[in-house]
Short mmCIF file of C-alpha atoms and ligand atoms in Angstrom, two decimals:
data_model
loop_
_atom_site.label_atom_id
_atom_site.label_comp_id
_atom_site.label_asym_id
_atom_site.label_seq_id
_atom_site.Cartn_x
_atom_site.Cartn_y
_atom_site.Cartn_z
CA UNK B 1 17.20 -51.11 25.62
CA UNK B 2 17.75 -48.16 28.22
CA UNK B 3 15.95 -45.05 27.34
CA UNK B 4 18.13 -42.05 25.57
CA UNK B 5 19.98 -40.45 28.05
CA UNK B 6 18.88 -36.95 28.45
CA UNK B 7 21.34 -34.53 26.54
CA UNK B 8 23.54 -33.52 29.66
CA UNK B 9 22.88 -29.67 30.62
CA UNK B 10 26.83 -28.83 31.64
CA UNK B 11 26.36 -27.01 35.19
CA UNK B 12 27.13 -23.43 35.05
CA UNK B 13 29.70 -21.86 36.75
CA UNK B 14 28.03 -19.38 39.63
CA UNK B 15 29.38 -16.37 37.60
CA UNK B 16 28.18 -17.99 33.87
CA UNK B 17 24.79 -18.08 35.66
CA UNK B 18 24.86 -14.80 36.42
CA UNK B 19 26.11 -13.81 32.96
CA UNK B 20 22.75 -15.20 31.71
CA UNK B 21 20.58 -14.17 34.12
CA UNK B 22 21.44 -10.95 33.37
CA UNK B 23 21.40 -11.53 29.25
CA UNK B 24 17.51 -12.33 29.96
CA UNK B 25 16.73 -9.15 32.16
CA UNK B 26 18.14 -7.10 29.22
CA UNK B 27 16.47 -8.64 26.48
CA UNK B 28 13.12 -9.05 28.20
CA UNK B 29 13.11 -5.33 28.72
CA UNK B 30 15.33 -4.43 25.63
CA UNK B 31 11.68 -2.86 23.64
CA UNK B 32 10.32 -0.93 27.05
CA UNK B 33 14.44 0.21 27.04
CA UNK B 34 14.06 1.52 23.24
CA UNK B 35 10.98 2.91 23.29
CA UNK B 36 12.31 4.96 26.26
CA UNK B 37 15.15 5.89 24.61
CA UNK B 38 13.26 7.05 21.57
CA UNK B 39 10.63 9.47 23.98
CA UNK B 40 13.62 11.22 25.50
CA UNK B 41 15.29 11.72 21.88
CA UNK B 42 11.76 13.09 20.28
CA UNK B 43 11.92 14.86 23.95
CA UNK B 44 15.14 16.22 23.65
CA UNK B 45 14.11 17.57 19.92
CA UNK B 46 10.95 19.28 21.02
CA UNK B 47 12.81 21.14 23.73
CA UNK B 48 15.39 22.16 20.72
CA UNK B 49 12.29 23.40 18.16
CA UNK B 50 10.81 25.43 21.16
CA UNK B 51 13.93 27.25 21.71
CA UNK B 52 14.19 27.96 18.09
CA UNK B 53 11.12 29.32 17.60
CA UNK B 54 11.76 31.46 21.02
CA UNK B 55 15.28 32.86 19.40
CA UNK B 56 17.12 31.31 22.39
CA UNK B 57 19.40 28.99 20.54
CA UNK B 58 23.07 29.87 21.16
CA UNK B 59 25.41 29.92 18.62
CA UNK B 60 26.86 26.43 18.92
CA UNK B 61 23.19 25.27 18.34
CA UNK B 62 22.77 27.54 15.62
CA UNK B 63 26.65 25.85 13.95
CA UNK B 64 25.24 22.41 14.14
CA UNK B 65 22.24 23.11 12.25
CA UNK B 66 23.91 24.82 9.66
CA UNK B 67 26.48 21.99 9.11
CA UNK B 68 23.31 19.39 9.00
CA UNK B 69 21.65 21.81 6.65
CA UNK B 70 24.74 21.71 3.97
CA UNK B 71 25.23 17.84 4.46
CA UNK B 72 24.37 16.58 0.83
CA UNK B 73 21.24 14.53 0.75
CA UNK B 74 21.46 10.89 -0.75
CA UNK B 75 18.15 11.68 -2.06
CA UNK B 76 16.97 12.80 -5.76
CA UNK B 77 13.82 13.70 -4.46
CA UNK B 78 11.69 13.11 -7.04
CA UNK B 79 8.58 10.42 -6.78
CA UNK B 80 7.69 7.47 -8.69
CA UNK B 81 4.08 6.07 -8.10
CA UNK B 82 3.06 3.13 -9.74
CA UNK B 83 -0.41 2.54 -11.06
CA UNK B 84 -2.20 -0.57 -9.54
CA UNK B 85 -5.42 -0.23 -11.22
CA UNK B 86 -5.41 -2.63 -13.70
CA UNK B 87 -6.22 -5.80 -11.35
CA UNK B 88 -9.21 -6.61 -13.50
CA UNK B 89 -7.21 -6.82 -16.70
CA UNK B 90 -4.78 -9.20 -16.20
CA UNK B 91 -4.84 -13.12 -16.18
CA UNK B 92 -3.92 -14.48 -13.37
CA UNK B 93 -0.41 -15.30 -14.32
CA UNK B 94 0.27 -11.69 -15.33
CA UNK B 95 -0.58 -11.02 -11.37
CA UNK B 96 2.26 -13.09 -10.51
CA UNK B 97 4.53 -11.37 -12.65
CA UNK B 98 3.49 -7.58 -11.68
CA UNK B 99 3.75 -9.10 -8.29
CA UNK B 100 7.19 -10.15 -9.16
CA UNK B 101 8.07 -6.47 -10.58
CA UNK B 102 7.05 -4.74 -7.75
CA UNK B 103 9.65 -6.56 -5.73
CA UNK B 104 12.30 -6.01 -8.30
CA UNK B 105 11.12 -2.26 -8.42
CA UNK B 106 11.68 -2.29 -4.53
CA UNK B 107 14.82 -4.14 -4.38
CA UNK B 108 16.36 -1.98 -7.00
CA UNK B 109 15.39 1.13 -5.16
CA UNK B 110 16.31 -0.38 -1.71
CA UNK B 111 19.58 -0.70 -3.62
CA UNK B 112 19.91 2.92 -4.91
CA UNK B 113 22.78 5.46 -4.44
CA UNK B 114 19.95 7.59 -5.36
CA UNK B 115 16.16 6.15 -4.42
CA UNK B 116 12.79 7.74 -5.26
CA UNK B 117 10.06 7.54 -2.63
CA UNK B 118 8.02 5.03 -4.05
CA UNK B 119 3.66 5.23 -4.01
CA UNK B 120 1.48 2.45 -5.23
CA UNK B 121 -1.95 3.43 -5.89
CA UNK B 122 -5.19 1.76 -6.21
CA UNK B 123 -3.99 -1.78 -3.63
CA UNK B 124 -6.74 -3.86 -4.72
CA UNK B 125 -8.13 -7.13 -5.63
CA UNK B 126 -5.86 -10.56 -6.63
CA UNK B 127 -2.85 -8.14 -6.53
CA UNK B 128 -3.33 -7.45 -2.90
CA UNK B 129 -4.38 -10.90 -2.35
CA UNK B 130 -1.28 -11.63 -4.39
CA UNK B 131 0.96 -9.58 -2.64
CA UNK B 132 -0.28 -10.23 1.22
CA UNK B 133 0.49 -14.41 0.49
CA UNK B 134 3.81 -13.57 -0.39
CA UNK B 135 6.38 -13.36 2.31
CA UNK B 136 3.83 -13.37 5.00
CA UNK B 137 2.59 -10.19 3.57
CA UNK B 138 6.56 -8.63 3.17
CA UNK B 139 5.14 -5.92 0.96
CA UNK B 140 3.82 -4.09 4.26
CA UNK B 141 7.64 -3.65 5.38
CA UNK B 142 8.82 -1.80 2.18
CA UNK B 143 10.88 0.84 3.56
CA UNK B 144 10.04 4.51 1.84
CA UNK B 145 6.35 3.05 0.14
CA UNK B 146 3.88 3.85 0.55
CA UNK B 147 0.38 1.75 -0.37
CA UNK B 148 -3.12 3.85 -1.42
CA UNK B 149 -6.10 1.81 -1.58
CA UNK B 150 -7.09 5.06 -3.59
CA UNK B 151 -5.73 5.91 -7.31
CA UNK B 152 -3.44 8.35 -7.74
CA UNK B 153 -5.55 11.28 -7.82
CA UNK B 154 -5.06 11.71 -4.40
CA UNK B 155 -1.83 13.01 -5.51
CA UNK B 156 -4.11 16.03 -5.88
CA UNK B 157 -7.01 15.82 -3.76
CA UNK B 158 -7.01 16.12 -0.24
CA UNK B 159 -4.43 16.65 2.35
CA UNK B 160 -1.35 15.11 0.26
CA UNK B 161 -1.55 18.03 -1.91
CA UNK B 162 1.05 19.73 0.88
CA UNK B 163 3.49 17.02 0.58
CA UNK B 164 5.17 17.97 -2.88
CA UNK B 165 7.94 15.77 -3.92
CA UNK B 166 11.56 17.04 -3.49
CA UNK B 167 10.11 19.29 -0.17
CA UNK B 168 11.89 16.96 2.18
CA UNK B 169 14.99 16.41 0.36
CA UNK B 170 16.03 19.56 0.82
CA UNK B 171 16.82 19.97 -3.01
CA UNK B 172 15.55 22.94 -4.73
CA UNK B 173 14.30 22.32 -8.11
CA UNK B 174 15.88 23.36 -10.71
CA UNK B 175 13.44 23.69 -13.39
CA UNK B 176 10.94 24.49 -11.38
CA UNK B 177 8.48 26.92 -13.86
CA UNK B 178 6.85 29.89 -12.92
CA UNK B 179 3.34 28.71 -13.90
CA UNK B 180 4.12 25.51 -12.24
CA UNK B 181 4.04 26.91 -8.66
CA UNK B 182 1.94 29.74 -9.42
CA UNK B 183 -0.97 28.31 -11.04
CA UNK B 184 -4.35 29.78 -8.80
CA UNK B 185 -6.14 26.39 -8.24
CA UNK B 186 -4.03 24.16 -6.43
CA UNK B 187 -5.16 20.69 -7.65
CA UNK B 188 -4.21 21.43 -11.48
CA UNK B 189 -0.59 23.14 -10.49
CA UNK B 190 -0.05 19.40 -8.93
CA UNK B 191 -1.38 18.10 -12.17
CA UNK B 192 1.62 19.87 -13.81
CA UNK B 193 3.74 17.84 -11.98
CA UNK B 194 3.01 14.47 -12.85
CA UNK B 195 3.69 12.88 -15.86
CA UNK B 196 2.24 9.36 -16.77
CA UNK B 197 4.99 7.26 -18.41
CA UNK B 198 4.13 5.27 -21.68
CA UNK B 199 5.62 4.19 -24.64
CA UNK B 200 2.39 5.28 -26.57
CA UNK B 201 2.91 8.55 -25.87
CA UNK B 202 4.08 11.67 -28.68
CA UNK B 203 6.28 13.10 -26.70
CA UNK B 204 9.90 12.06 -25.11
CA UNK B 205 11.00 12.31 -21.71
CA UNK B 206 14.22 14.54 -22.23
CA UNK B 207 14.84 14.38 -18.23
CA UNK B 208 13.74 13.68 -14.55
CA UNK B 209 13.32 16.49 -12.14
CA UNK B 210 12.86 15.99 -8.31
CA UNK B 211 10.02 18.44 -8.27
CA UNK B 212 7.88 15.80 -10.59
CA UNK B 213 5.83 12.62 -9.21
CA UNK B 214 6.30 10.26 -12.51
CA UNK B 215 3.49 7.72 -12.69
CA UNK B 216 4.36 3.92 -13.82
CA UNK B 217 1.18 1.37 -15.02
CA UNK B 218 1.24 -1.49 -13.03
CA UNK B 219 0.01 -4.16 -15.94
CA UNK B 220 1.48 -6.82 -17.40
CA UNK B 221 -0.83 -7.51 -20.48
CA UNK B 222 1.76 -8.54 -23.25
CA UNK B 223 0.46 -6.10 -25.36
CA UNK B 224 -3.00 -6.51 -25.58
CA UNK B 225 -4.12 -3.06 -24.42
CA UNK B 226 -2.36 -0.27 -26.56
CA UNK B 227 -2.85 3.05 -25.67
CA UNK B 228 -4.64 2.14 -22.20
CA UNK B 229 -2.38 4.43 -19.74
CA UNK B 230 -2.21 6.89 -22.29
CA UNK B 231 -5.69 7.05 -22.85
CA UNK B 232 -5.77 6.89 -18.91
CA UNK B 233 -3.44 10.17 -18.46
CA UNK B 234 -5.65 12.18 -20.92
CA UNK B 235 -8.90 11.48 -19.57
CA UNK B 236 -6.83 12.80 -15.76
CA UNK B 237 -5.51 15.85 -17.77
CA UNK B 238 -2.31 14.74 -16.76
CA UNK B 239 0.75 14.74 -19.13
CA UNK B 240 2.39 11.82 -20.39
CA UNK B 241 5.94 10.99 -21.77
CA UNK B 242 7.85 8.11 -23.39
CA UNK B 243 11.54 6.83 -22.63
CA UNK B 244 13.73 8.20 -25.48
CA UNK B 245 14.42 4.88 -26.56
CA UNK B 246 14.27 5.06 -30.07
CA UNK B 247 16.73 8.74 -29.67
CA UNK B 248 19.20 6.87 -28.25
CA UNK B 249 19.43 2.96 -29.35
CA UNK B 250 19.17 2.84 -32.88
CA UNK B 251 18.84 -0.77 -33.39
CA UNK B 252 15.25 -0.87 -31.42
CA UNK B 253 11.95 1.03 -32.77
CA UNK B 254 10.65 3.53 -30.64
CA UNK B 255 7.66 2.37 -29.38
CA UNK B 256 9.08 -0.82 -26.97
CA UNK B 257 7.29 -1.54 -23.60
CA UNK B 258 8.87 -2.47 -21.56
CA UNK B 259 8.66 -4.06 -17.34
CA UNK B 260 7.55 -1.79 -14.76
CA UNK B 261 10.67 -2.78 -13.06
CA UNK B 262 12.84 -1.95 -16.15
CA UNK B 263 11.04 1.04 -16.33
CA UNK B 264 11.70 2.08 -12.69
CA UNK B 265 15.45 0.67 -13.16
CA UNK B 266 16.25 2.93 -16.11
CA UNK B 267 14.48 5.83 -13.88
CA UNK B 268 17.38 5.20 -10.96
CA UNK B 269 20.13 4.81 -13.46
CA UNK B 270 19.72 8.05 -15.33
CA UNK B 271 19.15 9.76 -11.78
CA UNK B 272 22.82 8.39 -10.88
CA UNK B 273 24.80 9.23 -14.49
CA UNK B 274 22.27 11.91 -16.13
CA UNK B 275 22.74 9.86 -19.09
CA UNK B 276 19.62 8.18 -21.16
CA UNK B 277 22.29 6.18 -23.05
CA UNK B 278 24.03 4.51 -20.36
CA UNK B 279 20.82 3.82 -18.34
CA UNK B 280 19.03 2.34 -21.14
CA UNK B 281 22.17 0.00 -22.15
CA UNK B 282 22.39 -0.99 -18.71
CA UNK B 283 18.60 -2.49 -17.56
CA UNK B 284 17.49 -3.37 -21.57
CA UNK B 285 18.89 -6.78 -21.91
CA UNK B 286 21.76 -6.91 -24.81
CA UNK B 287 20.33 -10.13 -26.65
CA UNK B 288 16.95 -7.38 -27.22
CA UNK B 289 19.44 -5.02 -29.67
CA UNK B 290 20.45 -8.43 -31.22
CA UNK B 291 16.61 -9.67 -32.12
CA UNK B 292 14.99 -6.27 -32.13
CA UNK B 293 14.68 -6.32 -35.35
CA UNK B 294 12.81 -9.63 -36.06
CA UNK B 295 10.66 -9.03 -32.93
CA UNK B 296 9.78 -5.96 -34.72
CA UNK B 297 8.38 -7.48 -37.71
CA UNK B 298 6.02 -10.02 -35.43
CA UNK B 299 4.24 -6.91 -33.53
CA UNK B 300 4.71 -4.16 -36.42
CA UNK B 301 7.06 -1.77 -34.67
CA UNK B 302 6.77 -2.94 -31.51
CA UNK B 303 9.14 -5.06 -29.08
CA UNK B 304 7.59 -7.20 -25.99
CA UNK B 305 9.91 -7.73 -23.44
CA UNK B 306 7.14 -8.47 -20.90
CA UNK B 307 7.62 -11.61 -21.61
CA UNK B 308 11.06 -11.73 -19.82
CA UNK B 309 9.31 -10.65 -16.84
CA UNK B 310 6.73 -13.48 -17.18
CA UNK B 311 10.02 -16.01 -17.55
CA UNK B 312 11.39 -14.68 -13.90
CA UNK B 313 10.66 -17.48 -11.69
CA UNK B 314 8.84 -15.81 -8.63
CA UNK B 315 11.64 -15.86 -6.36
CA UNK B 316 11.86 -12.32 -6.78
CA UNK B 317 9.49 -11.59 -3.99
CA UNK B 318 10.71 -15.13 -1.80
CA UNK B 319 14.17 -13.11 -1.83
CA UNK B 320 12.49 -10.00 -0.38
CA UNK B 321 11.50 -11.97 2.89
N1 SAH G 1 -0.37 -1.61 -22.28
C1 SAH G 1 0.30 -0.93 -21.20
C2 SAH G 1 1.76 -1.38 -21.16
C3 SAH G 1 2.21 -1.73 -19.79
S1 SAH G 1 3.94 -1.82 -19.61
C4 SAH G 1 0.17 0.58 -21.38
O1 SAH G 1 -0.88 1.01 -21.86
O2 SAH G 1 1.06 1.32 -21.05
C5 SAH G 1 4.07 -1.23 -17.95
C6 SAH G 1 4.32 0.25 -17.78
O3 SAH G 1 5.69 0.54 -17.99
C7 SAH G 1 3.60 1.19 -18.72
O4 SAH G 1 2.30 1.47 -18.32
C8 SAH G 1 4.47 2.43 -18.66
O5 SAH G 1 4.17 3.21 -17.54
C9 SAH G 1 5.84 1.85 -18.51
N2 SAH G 1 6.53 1.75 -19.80
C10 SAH G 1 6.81 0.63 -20.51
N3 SAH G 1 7.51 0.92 -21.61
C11 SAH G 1 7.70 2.27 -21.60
C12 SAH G 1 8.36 3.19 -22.47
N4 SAH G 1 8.98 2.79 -23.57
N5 SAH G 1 8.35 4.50 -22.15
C13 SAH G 1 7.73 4.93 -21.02
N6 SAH G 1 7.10 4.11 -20.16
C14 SAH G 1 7.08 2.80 -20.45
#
């Protein structure tokens, strides 16, 4: 038998060749093109900031920067770090699924009217490991995340103490206190701001300010460790708050943890409709009003729903890619 013919290249026309010839010159060069165009923009805004400062901006300038300055900002402001330092806590399994919420957290955020910027501390261990096998290591592209090997009290220790949430949104806060920004030693006025979300905690988050860096655990541990962030939060001095769940859906008790992701999703909701009803009917799965009450009797007056975390396959993160 003759040998395959080979496939049959269809001869170019002269100006087709050209066409392509050209095609390749541009995308062989296309990154030395961008970065080009990127110097003379960073250029072009150096020259602007100089003038500024030199009160030689004309009035045209001046216009523009006025009309930027009232554009309204897609951006709450406020911060959301989640806690990663429970790697040596969890099963292996229970990796997996904070794995798994952490993309959900992401993709919901990515998918925000209104996103936080998004911190997780304390990168360590099988979660990293976890983490940089999924998605040849996806996590690292996260748009508006940023990863600490450190826990969270950098937040106030060293040079991140300058960055306060809400500083580059542009928003002012509303309920900023006195004492808050006028407290003498830096590191505990930042301590003010956070608060360390847990459903073991007395008191009840009445609402979210952009001024405030809220802290999220990043366990899945199906209720074995009560009390573990909240004893956590103390021993940091830092406050800690519970979703008003039990205010506001009467069927469920009030102490129900829930998934980091839920937790996060609840966050972004209330941020869009300023509403603690609506957001918690929207992310708490409907069949959970339904059984609340028999799940209650099983663990006291508690309701799991880690468990519906651990029942997401882990396509969660595949989808991320
Ligand atoms: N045993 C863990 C529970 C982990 S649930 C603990 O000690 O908190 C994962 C995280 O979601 C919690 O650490 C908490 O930050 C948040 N979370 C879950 N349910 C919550 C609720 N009802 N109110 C506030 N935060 C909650």
């Amino acid at each position: 038998m003759d040998s395959p013919a080979a496939p049959a290249t269809p001869a170019l026309s002269k100006s087709a060749q050209k066409r392509a010839e050209r095609k390749e010159r541009l995308a062989a060069t296309k990154l030395e093109r961008r970065a080009k165009e990127k110097a003379a923009k960073k250029e072009k805004k150096r020259i602007k900031a100089e003038k500024r400062a030199a009160g030689e901006l004309d009035s045209a300038d001046e216009a523009e920067r006025e009309r930027n300055k009232k554009k309204p900002k897609l951006e709450f402001g406020g911060r959301v770090l989640i806690d990663l330092g429970f790697d040596d806590k969890m099963l292996d399994k229970e990796i997996n699924s904070l794995c798994s919420q952490l993309a959900y957290t992401y993709s919901a955020n990515r998918q925000a009217s209104f996103p936080f910027s998004l911190i997780c501390s304390s990168l360590n261990g099988r979660t990293r490991d976890r983490l940089e096998a999924n998605s040849d290591a996806a996590y690292k592209r996260w748009v508006n995340t940023e990863w600490w090997e450190e826990g969270y009290e950098r937040l106030w220790s060293g040079d991140v103490l300058s960055v306060e949430p809400g500083a580059e949104s542009g928003n002012v806060p509303e309920n900023s206190s006195p004492e808050t920004s006028a407290t003498a030693d830096p590191a505990q006025s930042v301590k003010q701001s956070i608060v360390y979300l847990t459903a073991d905690s007395e008191e009840e988050l009445t609402e979210l300010r952009p001024n405030e860096t809220y802290i999220i655990g990043g366990i899945v541990d199906r209720n074995r460790y009560k009390n573990l962030c909240l004893g956590k939060a103390k021993e940091s001095d830092i406050r800690t708050a519970a979703l008003p769940i039990g205010r506001y859906l009467e069927n469920l008790p009030t102490r129900k943890v829930l998934t980091v992701n839920q937790v996060f999703e609840i966050m972004l909701k209330w941020v869009e409709t300023r509403d603690w009803e609506t957001s918690l009917y929207a992310v708490i799965p409907k069949r959970k009003f339904l059984s609340g009450g028999k799940n209650g009797e099983k663990e006291g007056s508690t309701v799991v729903t880690e468990e519906d975390a651990l029942a997401q396959s882990e396509v969660a993160i595949e989808s991320e890619a």
